[in-house]
Tab-separated table of C-alpha atoms and ligand atoms in Angstrom:
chain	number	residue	atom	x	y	z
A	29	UNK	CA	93.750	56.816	116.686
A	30	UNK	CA	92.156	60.324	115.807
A	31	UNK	CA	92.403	63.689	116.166
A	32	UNK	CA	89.303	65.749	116.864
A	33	UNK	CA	89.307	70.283	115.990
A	34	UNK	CA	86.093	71.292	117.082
A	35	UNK	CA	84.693	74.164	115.152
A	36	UNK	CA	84.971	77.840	115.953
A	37	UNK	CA	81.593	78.212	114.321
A	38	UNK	CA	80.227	75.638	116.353
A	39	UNK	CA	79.756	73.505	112.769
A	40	UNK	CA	80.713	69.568	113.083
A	41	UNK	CA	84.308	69.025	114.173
A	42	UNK	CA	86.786	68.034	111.970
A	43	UNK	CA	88.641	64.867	112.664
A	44	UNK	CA	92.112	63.396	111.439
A	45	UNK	CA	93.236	60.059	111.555
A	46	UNK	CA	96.404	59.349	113.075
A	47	UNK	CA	99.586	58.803	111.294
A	48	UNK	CA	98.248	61.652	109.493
A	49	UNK	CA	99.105	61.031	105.377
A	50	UNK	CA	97.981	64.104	103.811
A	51	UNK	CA	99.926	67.499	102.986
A	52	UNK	CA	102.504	67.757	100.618
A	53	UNK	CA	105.347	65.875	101.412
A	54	UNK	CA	102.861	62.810	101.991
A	55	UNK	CA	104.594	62.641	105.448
A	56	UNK	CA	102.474	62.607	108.318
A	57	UNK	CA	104.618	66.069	109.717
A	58	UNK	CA	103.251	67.966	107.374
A	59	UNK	CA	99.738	66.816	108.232
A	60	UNK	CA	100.179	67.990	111.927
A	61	UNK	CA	101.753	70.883	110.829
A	62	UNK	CA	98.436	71.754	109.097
A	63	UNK	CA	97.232	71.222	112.179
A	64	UNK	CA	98.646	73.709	114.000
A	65	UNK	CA	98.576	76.307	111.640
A	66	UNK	CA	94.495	75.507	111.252
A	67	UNK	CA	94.578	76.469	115.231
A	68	UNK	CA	96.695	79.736	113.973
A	69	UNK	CA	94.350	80.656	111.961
A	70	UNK	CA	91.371	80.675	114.135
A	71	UNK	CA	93.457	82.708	116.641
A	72	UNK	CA	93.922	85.406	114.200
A	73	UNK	CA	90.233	85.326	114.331
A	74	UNK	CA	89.912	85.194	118.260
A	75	UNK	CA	92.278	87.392	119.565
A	76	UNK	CA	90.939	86.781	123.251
A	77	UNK	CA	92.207	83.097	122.870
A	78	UNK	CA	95.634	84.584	120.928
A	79	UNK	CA	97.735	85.278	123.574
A	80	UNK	CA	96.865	82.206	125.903
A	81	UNK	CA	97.307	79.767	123.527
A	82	UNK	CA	100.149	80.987	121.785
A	83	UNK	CA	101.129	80.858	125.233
A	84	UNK	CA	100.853	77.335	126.094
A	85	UNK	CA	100.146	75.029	123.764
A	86	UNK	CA	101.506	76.664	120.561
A	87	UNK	CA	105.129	76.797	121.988
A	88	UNK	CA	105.374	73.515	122.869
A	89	UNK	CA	104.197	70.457	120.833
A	90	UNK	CA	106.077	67.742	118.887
A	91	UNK	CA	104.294	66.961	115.517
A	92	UNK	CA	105.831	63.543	115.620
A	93	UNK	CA	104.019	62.479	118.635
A	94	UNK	CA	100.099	61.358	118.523
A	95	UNK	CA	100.340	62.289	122.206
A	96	UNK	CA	101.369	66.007	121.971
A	97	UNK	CA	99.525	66.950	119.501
A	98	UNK	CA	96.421	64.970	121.115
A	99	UNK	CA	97.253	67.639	124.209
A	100	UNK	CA	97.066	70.199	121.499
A	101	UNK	CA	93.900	69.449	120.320
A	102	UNK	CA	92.003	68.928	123.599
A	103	UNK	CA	93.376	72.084	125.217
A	104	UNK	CA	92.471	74.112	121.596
A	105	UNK	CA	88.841	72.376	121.901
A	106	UNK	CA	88.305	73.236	125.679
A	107	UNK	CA	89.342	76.461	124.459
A	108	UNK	CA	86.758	76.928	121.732
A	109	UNK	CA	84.223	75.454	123.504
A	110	UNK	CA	84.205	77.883	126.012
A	111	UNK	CA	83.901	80.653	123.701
A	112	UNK	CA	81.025	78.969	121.713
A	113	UNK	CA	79.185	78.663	124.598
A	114	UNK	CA	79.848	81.842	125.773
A	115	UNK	CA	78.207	83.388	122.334
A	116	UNK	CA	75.305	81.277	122.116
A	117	UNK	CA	74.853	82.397	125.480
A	118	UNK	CA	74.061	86.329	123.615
A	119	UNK	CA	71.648	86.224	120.888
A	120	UNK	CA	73.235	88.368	118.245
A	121	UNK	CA	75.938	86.246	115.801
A	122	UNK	CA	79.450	87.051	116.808
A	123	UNK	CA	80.872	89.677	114.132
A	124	UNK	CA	83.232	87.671	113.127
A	125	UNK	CA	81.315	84.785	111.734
A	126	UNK	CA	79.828	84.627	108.095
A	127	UNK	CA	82.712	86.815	106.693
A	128	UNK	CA	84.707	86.557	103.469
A	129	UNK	CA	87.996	84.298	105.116
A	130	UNK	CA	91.224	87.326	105.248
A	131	UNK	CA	93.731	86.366	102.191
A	132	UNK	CA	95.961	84.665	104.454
A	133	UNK	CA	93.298	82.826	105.502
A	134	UNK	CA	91.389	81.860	102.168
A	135	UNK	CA	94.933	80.616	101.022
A	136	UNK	CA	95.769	78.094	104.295
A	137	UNK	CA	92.107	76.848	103.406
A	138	UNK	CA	92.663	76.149	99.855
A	139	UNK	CA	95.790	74.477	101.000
A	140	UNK	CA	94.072	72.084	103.178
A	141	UNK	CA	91.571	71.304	100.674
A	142	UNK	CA	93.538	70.440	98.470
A	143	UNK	CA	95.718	68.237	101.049
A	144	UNK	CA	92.100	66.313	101.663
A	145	UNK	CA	90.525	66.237	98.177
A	146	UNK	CA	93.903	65.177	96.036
A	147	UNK	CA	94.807	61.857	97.198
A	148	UNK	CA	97.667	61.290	94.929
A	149	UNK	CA	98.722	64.156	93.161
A	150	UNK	CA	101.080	62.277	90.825
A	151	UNK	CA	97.658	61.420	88.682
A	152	UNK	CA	97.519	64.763	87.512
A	153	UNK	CA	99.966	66.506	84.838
A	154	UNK	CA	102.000	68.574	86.927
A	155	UNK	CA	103.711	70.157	84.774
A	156	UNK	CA	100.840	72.843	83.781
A	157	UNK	CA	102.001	76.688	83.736
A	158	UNK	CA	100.151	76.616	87.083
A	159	UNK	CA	100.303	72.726	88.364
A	160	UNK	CA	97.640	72.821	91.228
A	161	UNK	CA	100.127	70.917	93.596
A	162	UNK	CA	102.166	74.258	94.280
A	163	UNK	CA	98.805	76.723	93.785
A	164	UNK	CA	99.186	78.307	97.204
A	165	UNK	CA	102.959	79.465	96.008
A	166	UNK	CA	102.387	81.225	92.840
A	167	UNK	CA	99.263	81.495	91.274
A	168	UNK	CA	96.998	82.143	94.744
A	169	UNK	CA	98.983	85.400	94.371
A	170	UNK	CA	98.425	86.346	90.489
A	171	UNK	CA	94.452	85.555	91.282
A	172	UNK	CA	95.268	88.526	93.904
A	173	UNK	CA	96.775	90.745	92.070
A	174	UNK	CA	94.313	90.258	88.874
A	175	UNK	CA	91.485	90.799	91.940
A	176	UNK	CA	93.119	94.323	92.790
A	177	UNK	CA	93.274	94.880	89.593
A	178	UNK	CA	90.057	95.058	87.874
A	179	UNK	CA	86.354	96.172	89.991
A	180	UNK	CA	84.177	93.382	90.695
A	181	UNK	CA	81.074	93.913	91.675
A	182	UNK	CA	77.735	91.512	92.633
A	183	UNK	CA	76.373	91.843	89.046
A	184	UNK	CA	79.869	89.979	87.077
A	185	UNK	CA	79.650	86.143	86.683
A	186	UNK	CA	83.121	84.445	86.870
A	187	UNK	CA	84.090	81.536	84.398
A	188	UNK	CA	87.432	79.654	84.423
A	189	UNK	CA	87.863	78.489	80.963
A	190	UNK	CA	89.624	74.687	81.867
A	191	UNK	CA	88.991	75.196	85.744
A	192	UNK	CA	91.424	71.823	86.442
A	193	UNK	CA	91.153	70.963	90.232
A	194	UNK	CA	89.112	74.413	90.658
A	195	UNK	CA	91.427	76.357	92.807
A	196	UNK	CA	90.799	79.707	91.052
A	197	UNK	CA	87.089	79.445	91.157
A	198	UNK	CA	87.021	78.315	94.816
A	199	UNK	CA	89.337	81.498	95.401
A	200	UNK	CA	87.399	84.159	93.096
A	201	UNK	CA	83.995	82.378	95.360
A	202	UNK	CA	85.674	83.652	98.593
A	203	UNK	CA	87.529	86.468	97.547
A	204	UNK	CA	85.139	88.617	95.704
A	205	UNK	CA	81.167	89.703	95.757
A	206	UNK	CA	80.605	87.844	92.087
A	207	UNK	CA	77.054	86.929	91.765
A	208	UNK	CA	78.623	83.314	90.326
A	209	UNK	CA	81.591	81.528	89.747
A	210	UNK	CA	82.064	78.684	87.224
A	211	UNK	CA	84.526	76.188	86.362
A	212	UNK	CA	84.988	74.256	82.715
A	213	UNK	CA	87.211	70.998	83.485
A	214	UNK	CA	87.060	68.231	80.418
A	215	UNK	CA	89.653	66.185	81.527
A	216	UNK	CA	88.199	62.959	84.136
A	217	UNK	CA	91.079	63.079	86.457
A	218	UNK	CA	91.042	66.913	87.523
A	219	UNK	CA	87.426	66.974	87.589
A	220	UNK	CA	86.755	63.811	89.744
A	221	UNK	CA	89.323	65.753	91.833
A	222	UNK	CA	87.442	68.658	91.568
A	223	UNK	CA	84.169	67.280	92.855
A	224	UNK	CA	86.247	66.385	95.954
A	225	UNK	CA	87.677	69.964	96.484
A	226	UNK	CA	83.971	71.409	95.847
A	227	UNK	CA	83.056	68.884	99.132
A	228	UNK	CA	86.509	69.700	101.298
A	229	UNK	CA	85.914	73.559	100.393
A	230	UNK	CA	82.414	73.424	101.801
A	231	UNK	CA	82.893	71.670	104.758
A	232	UNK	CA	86.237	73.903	105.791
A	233	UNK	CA	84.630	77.354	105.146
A	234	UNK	CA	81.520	75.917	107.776
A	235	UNK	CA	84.069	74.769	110.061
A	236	UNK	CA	85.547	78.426	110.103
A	237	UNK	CA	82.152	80.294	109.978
A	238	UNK	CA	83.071	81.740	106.427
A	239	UNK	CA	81.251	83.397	103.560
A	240	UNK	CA	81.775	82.376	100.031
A	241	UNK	CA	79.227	82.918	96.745
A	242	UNK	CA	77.585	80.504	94.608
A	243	UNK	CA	80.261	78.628	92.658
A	244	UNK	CA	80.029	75.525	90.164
A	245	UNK	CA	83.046	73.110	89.180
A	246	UNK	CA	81.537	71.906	86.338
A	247	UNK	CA	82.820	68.850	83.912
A	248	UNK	CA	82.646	69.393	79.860
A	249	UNK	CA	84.639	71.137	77.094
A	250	UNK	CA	84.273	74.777	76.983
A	251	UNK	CA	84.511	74.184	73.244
A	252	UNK	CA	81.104	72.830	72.762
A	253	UNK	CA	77.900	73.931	71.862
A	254	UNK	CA	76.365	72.889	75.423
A	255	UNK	CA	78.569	75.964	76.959
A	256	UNK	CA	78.688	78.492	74.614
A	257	UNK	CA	76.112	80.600	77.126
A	258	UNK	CA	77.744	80.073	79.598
A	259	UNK	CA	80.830	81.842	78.389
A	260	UNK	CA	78.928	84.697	76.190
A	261	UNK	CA	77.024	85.267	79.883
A	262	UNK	CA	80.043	86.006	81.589
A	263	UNK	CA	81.549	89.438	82.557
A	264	UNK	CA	84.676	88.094	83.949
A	265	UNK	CA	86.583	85.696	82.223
A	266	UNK	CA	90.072	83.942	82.989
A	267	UNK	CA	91.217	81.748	80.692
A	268	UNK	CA	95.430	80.520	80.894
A	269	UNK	CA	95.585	79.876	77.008
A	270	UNK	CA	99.561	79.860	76.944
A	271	UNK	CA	99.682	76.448	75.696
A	272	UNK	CA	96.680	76.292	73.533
A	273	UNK	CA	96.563	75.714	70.016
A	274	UNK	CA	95.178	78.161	67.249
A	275	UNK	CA	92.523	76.333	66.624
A	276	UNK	CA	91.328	76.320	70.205
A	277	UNK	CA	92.316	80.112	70.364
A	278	UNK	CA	90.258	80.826	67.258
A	279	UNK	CA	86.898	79.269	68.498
A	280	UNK	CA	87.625	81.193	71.734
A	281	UNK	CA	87.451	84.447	69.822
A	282	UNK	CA	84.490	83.349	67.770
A	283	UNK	CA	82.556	82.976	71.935
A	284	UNK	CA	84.073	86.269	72.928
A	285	UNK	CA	82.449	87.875	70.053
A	286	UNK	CA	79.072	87.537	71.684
A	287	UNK	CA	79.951	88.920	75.238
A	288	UNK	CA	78.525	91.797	76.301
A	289	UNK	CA	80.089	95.269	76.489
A	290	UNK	CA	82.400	96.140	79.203
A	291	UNK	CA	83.384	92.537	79.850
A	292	UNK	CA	86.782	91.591	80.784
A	293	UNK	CA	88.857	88.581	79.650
A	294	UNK	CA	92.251	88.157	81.459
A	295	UNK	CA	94.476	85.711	79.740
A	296	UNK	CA	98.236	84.443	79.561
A	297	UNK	CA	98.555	85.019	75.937
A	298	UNK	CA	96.726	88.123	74.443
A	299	UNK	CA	93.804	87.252	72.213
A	300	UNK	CA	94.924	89.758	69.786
A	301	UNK	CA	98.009	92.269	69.231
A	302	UNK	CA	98.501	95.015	71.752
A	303	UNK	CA	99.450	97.456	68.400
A	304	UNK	CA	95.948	96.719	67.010
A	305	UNK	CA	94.569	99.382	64.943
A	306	UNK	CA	91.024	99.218	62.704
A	307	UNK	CA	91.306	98.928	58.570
A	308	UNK	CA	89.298	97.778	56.398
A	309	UNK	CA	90.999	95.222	55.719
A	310	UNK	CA	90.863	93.667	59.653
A	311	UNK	CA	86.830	94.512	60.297
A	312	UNK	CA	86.588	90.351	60.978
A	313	UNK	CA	88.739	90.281	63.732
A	314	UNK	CA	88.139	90.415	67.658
A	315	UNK	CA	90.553	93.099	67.742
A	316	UNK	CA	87.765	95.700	66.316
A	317	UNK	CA	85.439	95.373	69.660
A	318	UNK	CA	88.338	95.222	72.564
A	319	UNK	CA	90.709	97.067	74.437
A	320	UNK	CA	94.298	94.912	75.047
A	321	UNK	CA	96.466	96.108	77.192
A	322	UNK	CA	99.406	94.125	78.723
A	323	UNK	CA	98.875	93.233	83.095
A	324	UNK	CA	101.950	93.980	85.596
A	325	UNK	CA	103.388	91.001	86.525
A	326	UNK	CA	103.627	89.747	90.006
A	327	UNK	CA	107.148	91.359	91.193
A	328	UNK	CA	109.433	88.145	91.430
A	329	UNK	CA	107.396	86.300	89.469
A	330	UNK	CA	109.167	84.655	87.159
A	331	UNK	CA	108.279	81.646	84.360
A	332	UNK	CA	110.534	78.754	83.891
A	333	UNK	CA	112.320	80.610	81.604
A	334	UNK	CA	113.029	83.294	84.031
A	335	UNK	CA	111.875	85.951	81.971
A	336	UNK	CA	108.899	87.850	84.137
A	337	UNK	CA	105.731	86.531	83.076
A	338	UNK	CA	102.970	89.230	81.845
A	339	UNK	CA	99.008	88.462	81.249
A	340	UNK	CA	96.695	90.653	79.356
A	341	UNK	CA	93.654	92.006	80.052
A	342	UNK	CA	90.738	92.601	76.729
A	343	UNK	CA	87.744	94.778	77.901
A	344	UNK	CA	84.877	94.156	75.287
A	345	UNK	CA	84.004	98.201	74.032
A	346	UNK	CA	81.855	97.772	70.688
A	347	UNK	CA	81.909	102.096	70.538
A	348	UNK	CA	85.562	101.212	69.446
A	349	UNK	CA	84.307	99.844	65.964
A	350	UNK	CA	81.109	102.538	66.010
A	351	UNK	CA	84.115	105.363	65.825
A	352	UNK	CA	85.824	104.043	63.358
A	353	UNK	CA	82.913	104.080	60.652
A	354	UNK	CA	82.033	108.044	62.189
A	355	UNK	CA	85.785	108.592	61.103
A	356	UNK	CA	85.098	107.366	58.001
A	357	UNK	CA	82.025	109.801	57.475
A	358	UNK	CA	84.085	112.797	58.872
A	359	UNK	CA	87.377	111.986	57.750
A	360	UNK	CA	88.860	114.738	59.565
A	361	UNK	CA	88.549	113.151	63.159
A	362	UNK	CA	91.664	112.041	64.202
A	363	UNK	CA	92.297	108.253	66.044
A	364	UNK	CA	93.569	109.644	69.018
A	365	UNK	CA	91.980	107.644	71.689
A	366	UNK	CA	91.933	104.288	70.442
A	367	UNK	CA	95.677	104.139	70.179
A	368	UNK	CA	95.977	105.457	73.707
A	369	UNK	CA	94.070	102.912	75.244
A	370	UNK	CA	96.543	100.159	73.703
A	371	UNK	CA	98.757	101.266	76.238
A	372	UNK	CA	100.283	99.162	79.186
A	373	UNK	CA	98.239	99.035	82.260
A	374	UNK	CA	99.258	100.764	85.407
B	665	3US	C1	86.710	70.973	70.233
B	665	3US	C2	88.162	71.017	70.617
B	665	3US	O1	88.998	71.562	69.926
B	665	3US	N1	88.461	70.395	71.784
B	665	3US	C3	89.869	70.195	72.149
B	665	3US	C4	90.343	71.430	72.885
B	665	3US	C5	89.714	71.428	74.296
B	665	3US	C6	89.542	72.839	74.819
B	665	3US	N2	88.490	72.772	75.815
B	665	3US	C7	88.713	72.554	77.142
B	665	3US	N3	87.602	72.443	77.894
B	665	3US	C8	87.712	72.221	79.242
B	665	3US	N4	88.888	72.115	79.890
B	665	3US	C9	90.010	72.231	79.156
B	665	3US	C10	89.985	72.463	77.768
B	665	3US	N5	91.269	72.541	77.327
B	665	3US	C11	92.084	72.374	78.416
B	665	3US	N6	91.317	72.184	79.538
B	665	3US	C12	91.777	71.945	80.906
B	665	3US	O2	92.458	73.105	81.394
B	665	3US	C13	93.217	72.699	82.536
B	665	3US	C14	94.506	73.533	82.608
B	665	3US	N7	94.166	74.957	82.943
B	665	3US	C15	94.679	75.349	84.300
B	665	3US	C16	93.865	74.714	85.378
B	665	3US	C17	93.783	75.647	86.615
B	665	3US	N8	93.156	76.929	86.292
B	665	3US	C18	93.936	78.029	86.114
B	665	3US	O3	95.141	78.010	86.210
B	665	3US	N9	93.208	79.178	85.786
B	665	3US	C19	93.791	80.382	85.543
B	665	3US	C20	93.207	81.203	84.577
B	665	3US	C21	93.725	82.450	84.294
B	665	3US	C22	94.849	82.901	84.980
B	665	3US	C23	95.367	84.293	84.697
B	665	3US	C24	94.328	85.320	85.113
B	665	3US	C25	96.654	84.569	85.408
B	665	3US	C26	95.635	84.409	83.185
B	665	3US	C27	95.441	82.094	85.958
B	665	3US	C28	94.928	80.826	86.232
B	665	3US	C29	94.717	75.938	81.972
B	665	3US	C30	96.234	75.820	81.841
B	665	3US	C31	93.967	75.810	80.651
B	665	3US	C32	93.550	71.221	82.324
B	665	3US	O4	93.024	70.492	83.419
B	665	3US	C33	92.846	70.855	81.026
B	665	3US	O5	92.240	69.577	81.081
């Protein structure tokens, strides 16, 4: 027994099989419940179907029984049928299709791609700072806020240093103009998983009509020589380093020495101390050619500790380290602006 969603974009339908397994609680509610929040969704995106299905088929169903939600489906199909014919009926394409998904959105399809592409989620380590099974609760909106935070524009290229299941890349790909997006994933079980998500993703955004930019989960260490370009290319980098070691923290610096000025690297541990100030007797260190300063947290965000958890954004400036050496020259400069820019972001 299946259940058939045809496509608002007139793209292949989707189709479940009946008990339906996936979603979180593995029970086959939650899969129907996906269901009917999928047909939400594409309401918010045709409001001329809104109020008559919300109507009559989104006020009665019982996600327990194959047969109501087989009503569902057919009467949300006839439904979007009518309207796809009714647009390929005009020539133009219908405004609302090859979009960037709304947030609400772009989070309910990261949700269900994950539901399809991670079989059994027990396989991976859920115990990260940001364990992919509960993505769409915290960290969908700290990728948000870190969006709103810094400008992005067409020209940055996005890397996700140890991308896991490649939620954050799929959501920078869809959320924001970047020219690329890259994942690093060494680890065999989150990035056979993430070859899966890169599929589900794909297929979903079609299904909706939605616009997303070029984006590549790709398996290897970020640590080796093979990748080092691929990080010093970068304009944009994310990289969750609470738990690394210093070893891994020092060969990161020893990459972010070659990116170019004006890049930003947002991390959850600062790369170097939010006090720093030049001497000559710290000219080596990373500290010379960046600006720290410490990133709001989400309000109510809180770690395991409890304590609200910050992240730090470094924006490579090179004049930083030119200044210092003028000072030296003209002694009587003072180091006004460096210090201010140490300051806590807004
Ligand atoms: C030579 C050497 O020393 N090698 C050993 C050290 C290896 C280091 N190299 C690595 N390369 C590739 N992937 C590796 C290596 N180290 C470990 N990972 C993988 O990172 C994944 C974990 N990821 C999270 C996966 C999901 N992505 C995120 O949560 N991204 C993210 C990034 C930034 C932020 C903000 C902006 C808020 C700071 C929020 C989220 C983090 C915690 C590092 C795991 O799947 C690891 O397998």
């Amino acid at each position: 027994m299946e259940l058939k969603l045809h496509s608002p974009a007139g793209a292949e339908p989707v189709l479940y099989t009946w008990p339906l397994t996936s979603g979180r609680g593995n029970d086959k509610h939650d899969g129907a419940l996906e269901i009917v929040e999928t047909i939400r969704w594409v309401c918010e995106d045709l409001p001329e179907l809104k109020l008559p299905l919300e109507n009559n088929i989104l006020c009665d169903y019982d996600t327990r029984s194959y047969d109501s939600m087989k009503s569902l489906c057919d009467r949300f199909n006839r439904a979007i049928d009518s309207v796809v014919a009714l647009e390929k009926g005009t020539s133009l394409p219908a405004q609302r299709l090859n979009k960037y998904p709304s947030r609400g959105l772009l989070r309910h399809i990261l949700q269900q791609t994950y539901n399809a592409a991670v079989t059994d989620p027990e396989k991976l380590n859920q115990y990260e700072p940001f364990s992919p099974e509960v993505y769409g609760e915290t960290s969908y909106d700290l990728v948000c806020q870190m969006i709103d935070q810094i400008e992005i524009t067409a020209d940055d290229v996005f890397i996700d240093l140890g991308s896991g299941v490649g939620q954050v890349v799929l959501q920078m790909a869809a959320a924001t103009p970047c020219k690329i997006c890259l994942g690093l994933e060494k680890a065999d079980v989150p990035s056979r998983y993430a070859e899966s998500m890169n599929k589900n993703f794909r297929t979903w955004m079609q299904w909706y009509g939605k616009k997303y930019g070029e984006y590549k989960l790709i398996r290897g260490d970020f640590l080796t020589e093979e990748h080092r370009e691929k990080i010093n290319q970068a304009t944009i980098v994310f990289v969750n380093n609470f738990a690394f070691g210093p070893s891994v923290d020092h060969q990161l610096k020893e990459r972010f020495a070659d990116l170019k000025d004006g890049a930003r690297i947002v991390s959850s541990k600062s790369f170097c101390p939010l006090n720093f100030r030049i001497t000559d007797r710290n000219l080596s260190d990373i500290g010379t050619i960046m600006h720290v300063s410490e990133m709001s947290p989400l309000r109510g965000s809180v770690s395991w500790t409890g304590k609200p958890v910050s992240y730090y954004l470094h924006i490579i400036d090179r004049t930083k380290l030119e200044r210092y050496f003028q000072r030296l020259k003209k002694p009587q400069i003072k180091n006004g602006d460096d210090d201010s820019r140490n300051s806590k972001a807004s």
